[in-house]
Short mmCIF file of C-alpha atoms in Angstrom, two decimals:
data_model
loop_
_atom_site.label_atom_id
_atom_site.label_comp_id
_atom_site.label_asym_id
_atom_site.label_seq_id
_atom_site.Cartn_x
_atom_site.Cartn_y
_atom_site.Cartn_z
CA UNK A 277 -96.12 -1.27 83.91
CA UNK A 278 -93.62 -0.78 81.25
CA UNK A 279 -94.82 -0.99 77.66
CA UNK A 280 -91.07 -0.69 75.15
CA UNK A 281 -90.47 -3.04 72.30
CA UNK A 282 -86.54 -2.03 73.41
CA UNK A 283 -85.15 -5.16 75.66
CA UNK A 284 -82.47 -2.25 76.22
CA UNK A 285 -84.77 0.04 77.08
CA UNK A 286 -86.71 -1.89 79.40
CA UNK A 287 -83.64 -3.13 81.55
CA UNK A 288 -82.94 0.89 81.76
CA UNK A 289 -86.47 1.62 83.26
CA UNK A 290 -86.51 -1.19 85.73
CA UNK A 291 -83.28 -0.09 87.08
CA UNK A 292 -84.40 3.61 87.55
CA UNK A 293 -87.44 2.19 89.39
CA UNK A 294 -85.62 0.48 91.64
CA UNK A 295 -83.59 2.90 92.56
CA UNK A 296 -86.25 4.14 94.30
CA UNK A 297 -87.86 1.39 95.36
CA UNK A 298 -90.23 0.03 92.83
CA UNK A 299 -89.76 -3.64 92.78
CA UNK A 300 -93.05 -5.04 90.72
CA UNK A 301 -92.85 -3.59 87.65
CA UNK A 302 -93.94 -5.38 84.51
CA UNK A 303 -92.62 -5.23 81.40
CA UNK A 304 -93.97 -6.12 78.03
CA UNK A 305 -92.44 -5.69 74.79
CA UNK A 306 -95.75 -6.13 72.47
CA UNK A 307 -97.98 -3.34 73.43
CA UNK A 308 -100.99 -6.22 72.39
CA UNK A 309 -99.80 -8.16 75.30
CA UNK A 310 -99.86 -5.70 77.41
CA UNK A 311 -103.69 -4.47 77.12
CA UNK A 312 -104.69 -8.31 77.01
CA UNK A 313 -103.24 -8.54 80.49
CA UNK A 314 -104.89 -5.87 81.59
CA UNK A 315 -108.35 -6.15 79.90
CA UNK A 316 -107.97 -9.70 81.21
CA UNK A 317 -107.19 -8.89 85.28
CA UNK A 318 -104.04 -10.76 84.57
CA UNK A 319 -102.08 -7.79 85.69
CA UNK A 320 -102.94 -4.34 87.28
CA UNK A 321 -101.14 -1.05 86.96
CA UNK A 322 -101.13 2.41 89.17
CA UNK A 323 -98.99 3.58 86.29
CA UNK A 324 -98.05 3.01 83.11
CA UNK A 325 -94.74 3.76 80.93
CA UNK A 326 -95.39 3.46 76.91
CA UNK A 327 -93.00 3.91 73.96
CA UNK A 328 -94.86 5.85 70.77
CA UNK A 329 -93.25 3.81 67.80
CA UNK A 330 -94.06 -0.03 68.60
CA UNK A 331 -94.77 -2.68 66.41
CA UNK A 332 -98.72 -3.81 66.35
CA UNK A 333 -100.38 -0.67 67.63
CA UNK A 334 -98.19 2.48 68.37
CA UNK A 335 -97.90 3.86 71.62
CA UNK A 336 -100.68 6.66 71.05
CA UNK A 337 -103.38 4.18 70.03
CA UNK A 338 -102.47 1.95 72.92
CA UNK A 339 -103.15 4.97 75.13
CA UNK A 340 -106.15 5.63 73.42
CA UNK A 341 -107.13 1.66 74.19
CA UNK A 342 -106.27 2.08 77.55
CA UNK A 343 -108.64 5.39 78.59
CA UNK A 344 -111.47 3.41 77.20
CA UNK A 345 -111.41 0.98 80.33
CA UNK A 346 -113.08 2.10 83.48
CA UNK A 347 -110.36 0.71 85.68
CA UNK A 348 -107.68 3.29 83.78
CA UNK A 349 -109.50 6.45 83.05
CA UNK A 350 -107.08 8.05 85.44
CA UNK A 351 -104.22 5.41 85.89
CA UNK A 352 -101.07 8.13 85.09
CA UNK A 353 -99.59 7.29 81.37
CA UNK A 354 -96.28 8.71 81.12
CA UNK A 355 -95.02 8.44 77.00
CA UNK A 356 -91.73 8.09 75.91
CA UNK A 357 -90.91 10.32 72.44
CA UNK A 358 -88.41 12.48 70.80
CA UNK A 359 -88.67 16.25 71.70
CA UNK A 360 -89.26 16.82 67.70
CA UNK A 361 -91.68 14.70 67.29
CA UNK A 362 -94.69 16.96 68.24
CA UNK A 363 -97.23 16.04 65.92
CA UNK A 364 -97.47 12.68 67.72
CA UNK A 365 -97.00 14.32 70.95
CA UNK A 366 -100.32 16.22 70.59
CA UNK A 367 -102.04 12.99 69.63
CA UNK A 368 -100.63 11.82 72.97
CA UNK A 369 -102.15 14.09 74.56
CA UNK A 370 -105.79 13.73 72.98
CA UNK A 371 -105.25 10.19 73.26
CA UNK A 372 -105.23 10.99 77.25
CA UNK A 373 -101.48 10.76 78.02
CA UNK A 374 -100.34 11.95 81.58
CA UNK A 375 -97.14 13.47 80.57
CA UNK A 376 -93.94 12.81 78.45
CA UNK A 377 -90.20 12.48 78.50
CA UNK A 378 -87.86 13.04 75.63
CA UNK A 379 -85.06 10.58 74.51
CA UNK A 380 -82.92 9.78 75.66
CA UNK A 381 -83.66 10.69 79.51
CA UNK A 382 -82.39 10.45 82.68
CA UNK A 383 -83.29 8.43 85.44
CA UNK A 384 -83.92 11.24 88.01
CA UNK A 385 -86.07 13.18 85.47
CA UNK A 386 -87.99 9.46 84.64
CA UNK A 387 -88.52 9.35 88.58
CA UNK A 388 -89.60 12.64 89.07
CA UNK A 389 -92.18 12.46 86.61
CA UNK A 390 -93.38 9.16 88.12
CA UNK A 391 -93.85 10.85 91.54
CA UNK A 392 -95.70 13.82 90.07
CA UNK A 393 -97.81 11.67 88.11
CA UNK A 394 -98.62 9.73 91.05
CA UNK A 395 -99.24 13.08 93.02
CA UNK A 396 -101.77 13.95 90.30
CA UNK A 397 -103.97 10.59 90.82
CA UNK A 398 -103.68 10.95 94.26
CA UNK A 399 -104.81 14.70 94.17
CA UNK A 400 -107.45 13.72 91.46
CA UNK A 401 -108.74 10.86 93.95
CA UNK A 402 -109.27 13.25 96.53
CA UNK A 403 -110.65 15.69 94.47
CA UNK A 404 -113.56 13.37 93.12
CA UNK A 405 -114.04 12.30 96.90
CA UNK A 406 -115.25 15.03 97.71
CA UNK A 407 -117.35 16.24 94.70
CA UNK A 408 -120.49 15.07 95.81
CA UNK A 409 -120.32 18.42 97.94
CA UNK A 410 -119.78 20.39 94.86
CA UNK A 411 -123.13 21.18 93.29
CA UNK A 412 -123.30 24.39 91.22
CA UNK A 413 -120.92 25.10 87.83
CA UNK A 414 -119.64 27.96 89.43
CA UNK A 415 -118.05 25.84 92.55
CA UNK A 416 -116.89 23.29 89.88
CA UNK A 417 -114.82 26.07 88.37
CA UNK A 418 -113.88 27.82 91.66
CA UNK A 419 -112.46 25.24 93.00
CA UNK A 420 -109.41 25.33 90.78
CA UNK A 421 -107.85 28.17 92.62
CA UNK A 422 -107.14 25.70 95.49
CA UNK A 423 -104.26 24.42 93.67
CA UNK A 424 -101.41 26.78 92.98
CA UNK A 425 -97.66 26.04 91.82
CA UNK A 426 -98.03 22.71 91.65
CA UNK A 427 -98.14 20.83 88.35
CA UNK A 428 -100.00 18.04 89.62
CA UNK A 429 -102.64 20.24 91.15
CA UNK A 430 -103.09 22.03 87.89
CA UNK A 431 -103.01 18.71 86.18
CA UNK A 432 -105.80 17.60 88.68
CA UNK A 433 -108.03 20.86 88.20
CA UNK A 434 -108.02 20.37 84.11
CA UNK A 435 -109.05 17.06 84.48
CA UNK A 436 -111.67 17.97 87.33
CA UNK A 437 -113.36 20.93 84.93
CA UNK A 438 -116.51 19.44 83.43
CA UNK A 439 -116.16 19.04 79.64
CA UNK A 440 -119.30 21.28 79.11
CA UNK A 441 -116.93 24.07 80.35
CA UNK A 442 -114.07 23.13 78.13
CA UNK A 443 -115.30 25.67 75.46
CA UNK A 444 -114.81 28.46 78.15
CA UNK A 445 -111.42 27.33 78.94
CA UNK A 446 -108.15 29.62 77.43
CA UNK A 447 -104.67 28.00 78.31
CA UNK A 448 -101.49 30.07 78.11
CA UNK A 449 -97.79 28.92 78.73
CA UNK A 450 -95.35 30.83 79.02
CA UNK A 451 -91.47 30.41 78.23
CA UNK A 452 -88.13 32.37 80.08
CA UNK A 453 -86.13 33.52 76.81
CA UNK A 454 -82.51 33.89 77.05
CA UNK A 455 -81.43 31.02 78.32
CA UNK A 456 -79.06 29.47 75.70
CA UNK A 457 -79.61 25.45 75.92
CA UNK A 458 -76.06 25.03 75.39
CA UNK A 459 -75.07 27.31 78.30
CA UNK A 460 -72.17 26.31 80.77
CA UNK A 461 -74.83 26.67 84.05
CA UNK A 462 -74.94 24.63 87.03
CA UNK A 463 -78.28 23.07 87.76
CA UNK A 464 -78.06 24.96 91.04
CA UNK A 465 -77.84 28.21 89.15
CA UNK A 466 -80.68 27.09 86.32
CA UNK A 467 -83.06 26.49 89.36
CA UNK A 468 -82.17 29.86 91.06
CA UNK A 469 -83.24 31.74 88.02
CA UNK A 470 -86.48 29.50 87.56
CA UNK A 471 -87.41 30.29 90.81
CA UNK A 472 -86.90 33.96 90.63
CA UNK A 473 -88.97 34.42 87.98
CA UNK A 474 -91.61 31.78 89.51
CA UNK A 475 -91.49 34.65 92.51
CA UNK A 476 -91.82 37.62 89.83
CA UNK A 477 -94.88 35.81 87.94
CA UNK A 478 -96.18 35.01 91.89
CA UNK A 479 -96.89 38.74 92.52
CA UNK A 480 -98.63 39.06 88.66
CA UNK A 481 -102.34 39.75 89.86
CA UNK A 482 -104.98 37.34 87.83
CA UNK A 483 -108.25 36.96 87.41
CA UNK A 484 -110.69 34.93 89.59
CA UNK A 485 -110.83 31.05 89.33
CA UNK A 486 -107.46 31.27 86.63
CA UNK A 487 -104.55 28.97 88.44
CA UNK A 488 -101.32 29.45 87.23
CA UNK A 489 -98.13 26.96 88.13
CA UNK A 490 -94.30 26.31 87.44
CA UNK A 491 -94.47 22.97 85.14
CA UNK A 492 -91.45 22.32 84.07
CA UNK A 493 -87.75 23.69 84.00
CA UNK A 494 -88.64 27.27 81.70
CA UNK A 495 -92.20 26.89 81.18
CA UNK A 496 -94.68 28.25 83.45
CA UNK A 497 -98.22 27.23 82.49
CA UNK A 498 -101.91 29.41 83.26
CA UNK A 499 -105.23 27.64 82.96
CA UNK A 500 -107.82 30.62 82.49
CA UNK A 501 -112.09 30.11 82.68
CA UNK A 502 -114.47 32.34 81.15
CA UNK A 503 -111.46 33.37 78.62
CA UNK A 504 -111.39 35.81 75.63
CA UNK A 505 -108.40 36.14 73.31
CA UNK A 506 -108.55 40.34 74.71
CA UNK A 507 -108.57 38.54 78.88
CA UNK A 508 -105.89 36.10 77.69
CA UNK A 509 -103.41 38.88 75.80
CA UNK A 510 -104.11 41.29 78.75
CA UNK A 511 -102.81 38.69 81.33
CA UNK A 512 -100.25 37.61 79.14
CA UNK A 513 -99.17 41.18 78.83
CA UNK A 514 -98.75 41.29 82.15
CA UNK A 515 -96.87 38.59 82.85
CA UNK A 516 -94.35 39.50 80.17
CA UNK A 517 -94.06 43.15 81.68
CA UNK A 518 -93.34 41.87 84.95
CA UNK A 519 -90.34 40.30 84.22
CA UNK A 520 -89.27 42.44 81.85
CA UNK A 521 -89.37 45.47 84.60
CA UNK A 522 -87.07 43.34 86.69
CA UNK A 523 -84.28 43.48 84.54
CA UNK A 524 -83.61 40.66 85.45
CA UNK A 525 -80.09 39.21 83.45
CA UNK A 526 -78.12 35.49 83.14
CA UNK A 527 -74.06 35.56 83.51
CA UNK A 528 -72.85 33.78 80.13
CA UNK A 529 -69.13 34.08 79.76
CA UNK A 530 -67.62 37.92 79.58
CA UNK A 531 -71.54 38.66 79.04
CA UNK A 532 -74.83 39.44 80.88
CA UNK A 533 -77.97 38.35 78.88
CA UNK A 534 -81.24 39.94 79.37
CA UNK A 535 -84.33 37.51 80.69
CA UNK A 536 -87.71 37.70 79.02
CA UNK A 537 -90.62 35.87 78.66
CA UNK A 538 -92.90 34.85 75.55
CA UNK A 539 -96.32 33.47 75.92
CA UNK A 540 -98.35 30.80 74.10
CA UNK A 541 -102.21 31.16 73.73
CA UNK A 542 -104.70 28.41 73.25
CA UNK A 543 -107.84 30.45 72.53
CA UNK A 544 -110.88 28.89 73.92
CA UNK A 545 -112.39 26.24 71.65
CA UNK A 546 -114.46 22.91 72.55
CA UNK A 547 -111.44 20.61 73.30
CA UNK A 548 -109.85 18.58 76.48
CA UNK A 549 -107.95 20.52 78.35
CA UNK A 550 -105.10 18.12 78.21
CA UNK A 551 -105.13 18.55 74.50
CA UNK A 552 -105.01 22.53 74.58
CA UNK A 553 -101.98 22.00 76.66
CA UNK A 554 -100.14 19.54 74.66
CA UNK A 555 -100.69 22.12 71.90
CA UNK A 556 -99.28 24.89 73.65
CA UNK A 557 -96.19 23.23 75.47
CA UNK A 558 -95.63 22.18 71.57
CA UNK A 559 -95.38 25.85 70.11
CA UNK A 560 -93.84 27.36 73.27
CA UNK A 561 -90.73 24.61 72.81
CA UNK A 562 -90.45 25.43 69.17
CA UNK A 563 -89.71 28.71 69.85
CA UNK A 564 -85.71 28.96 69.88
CA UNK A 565 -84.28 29.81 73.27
CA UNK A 566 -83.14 33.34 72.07
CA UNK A 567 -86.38 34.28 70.95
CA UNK A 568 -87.49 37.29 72.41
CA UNK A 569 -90.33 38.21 74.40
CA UNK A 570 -93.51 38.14 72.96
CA UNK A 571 -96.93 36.42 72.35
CA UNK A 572 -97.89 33.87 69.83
CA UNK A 573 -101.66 32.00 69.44
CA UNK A 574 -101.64 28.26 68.52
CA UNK A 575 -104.25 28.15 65.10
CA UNK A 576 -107.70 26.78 66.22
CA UNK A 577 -106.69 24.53 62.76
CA UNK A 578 -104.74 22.70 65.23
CA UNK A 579 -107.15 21.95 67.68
CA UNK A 580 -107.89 18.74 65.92
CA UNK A 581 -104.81 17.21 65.84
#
């Protein structure tokens, strides 16, 4: 389902989805349409795409709306924002939002994001198939170091953790610094730096039940139980010294500049997991791309945003 008040908008999504072969796809431009088709059986959705500024309700509260039907608690809701806009991206995220793209975006990124949201339900299915077998907290929470380097796994394990452990839960992302966003790279060359610091972070020893994964382009992301702020700024630490012992560098122009990494800390605090990391991904793309390594903590003021 597409959900866009944008007639332009909506003949761009339906040709991105079937370009890979997703022929029923239903559009609606009034986001109060939409949930009376679904609230009514008229229509049913294994995904849904959603603008935030509509007329009638925006996209956040139609979100909201939509995790408050049984059918959709875990359908995958993908919104569609501006990358400054982050005040109404962490509302997205409370609001129970899958994941986000920035305008304008292309269609391989919209379809990738589609597949790993539909990885993540699928993954989450499986997950709650077999929970019957899982009877103690301490196998609830062990279980998330089943899943690692995959962002729909991790997505799966936050949304597995029971919300009486969501107090315990620290969340830390991290972000590669000196990579100039206007930098003449290749995507081939982009990825080959992602994934050698991916391999660095990889040999970074953690502690038990944390699952760390590669979510997105320069942002790693670690989901850590039983967290302190001391646990959280030790592993952090750690992370930050491993790549900085590589010394490891990016050709731009006549120059070579130096790779870091700085790290983003949600302290532990009584929240949804999804809304910790909203929070964090937030700060950590604030941060200019030259900043240099370090670690910053997202205020608990924040938390209820």
């Amino acid at each position: 389902m597409s959900v866009d008040d944008s007639e332009t908008a909506q003949e761009y999504i339906r040709a991105a989805l079937l370009d890979v072969g997703y022929e029923d796809v239903v559009s609606f431009l009034n986001p109060l349409d939409a949930f009376e088709a679904l609230t009514s059986g008229e229509v049913k959705a294994d995904l849904i795409l959603v603008d935030v500024m509509m007329p009638g309700i925006d996209g956040v509260e139609f979100c909201a709306r939509i995790r408050g039907m049984d059918d959709y608690v875990d359908t995958p809701i993908i919104m569609l924002t501006s990358r400054t806009d982050m005040d109404t991206l962490n509302h997205a995220f409370l609001a129970g939002a899958s994941d986000y793209l920035t305008k304008p975006f292309h269609r391989i990124e919209l379809q990738a994001r589609m597949r790993s949201c539909l990885r993540l339900k699928a993954e989450l299915d499986r997950r709650r198939a077999g929970s019957g077998r899982r009877r103690t907290i301490g196998a609830e929470v062990a279980e998330m170091t089943e899943v690692l380097n995959n962002k729909a796994g991790f997505q799966a394990a936050l949304l597995a953790i029971p919300p009486r452990l969501h107090a315990q839960l620290g969340l830390t992302v991290f972000r590669i610094t000196g990579l100039p966003a206007n930098a003449d790279r290749t995507s081939d060359e982009s990825s080959a730096i992602y994934r050698s610091i991916a391999r660095l972070l990889g040999t970074v020893p953690l502690p038990a039940r944390n699952i760390f994964c590669h979510w997105d382009k320069d942002l790693f992301c670690l989901a850590s139980p039983d967290a302190t702020e001391e646990s959280l700024r030790e592993t952090a630490q750690a992370f930050i010294a491993a790549v900085a012992d590589a010394r490891l560098h990016c050709r731009e122009s006549w120059t070579k500049q130096p790779l870091g990494l700085n790290a983003t800390l949600v302290m532990p605090r009584n929240q949804p997991p999804a809304s910790g990391l909203g929070q964090a991904i937030a700060a950590a793309e604030r941060l200019d791309e030259m900043t240099g390594a370090g670690i910053q903590v997202v205020p608990a003021a924040q938390g209820g945003l």
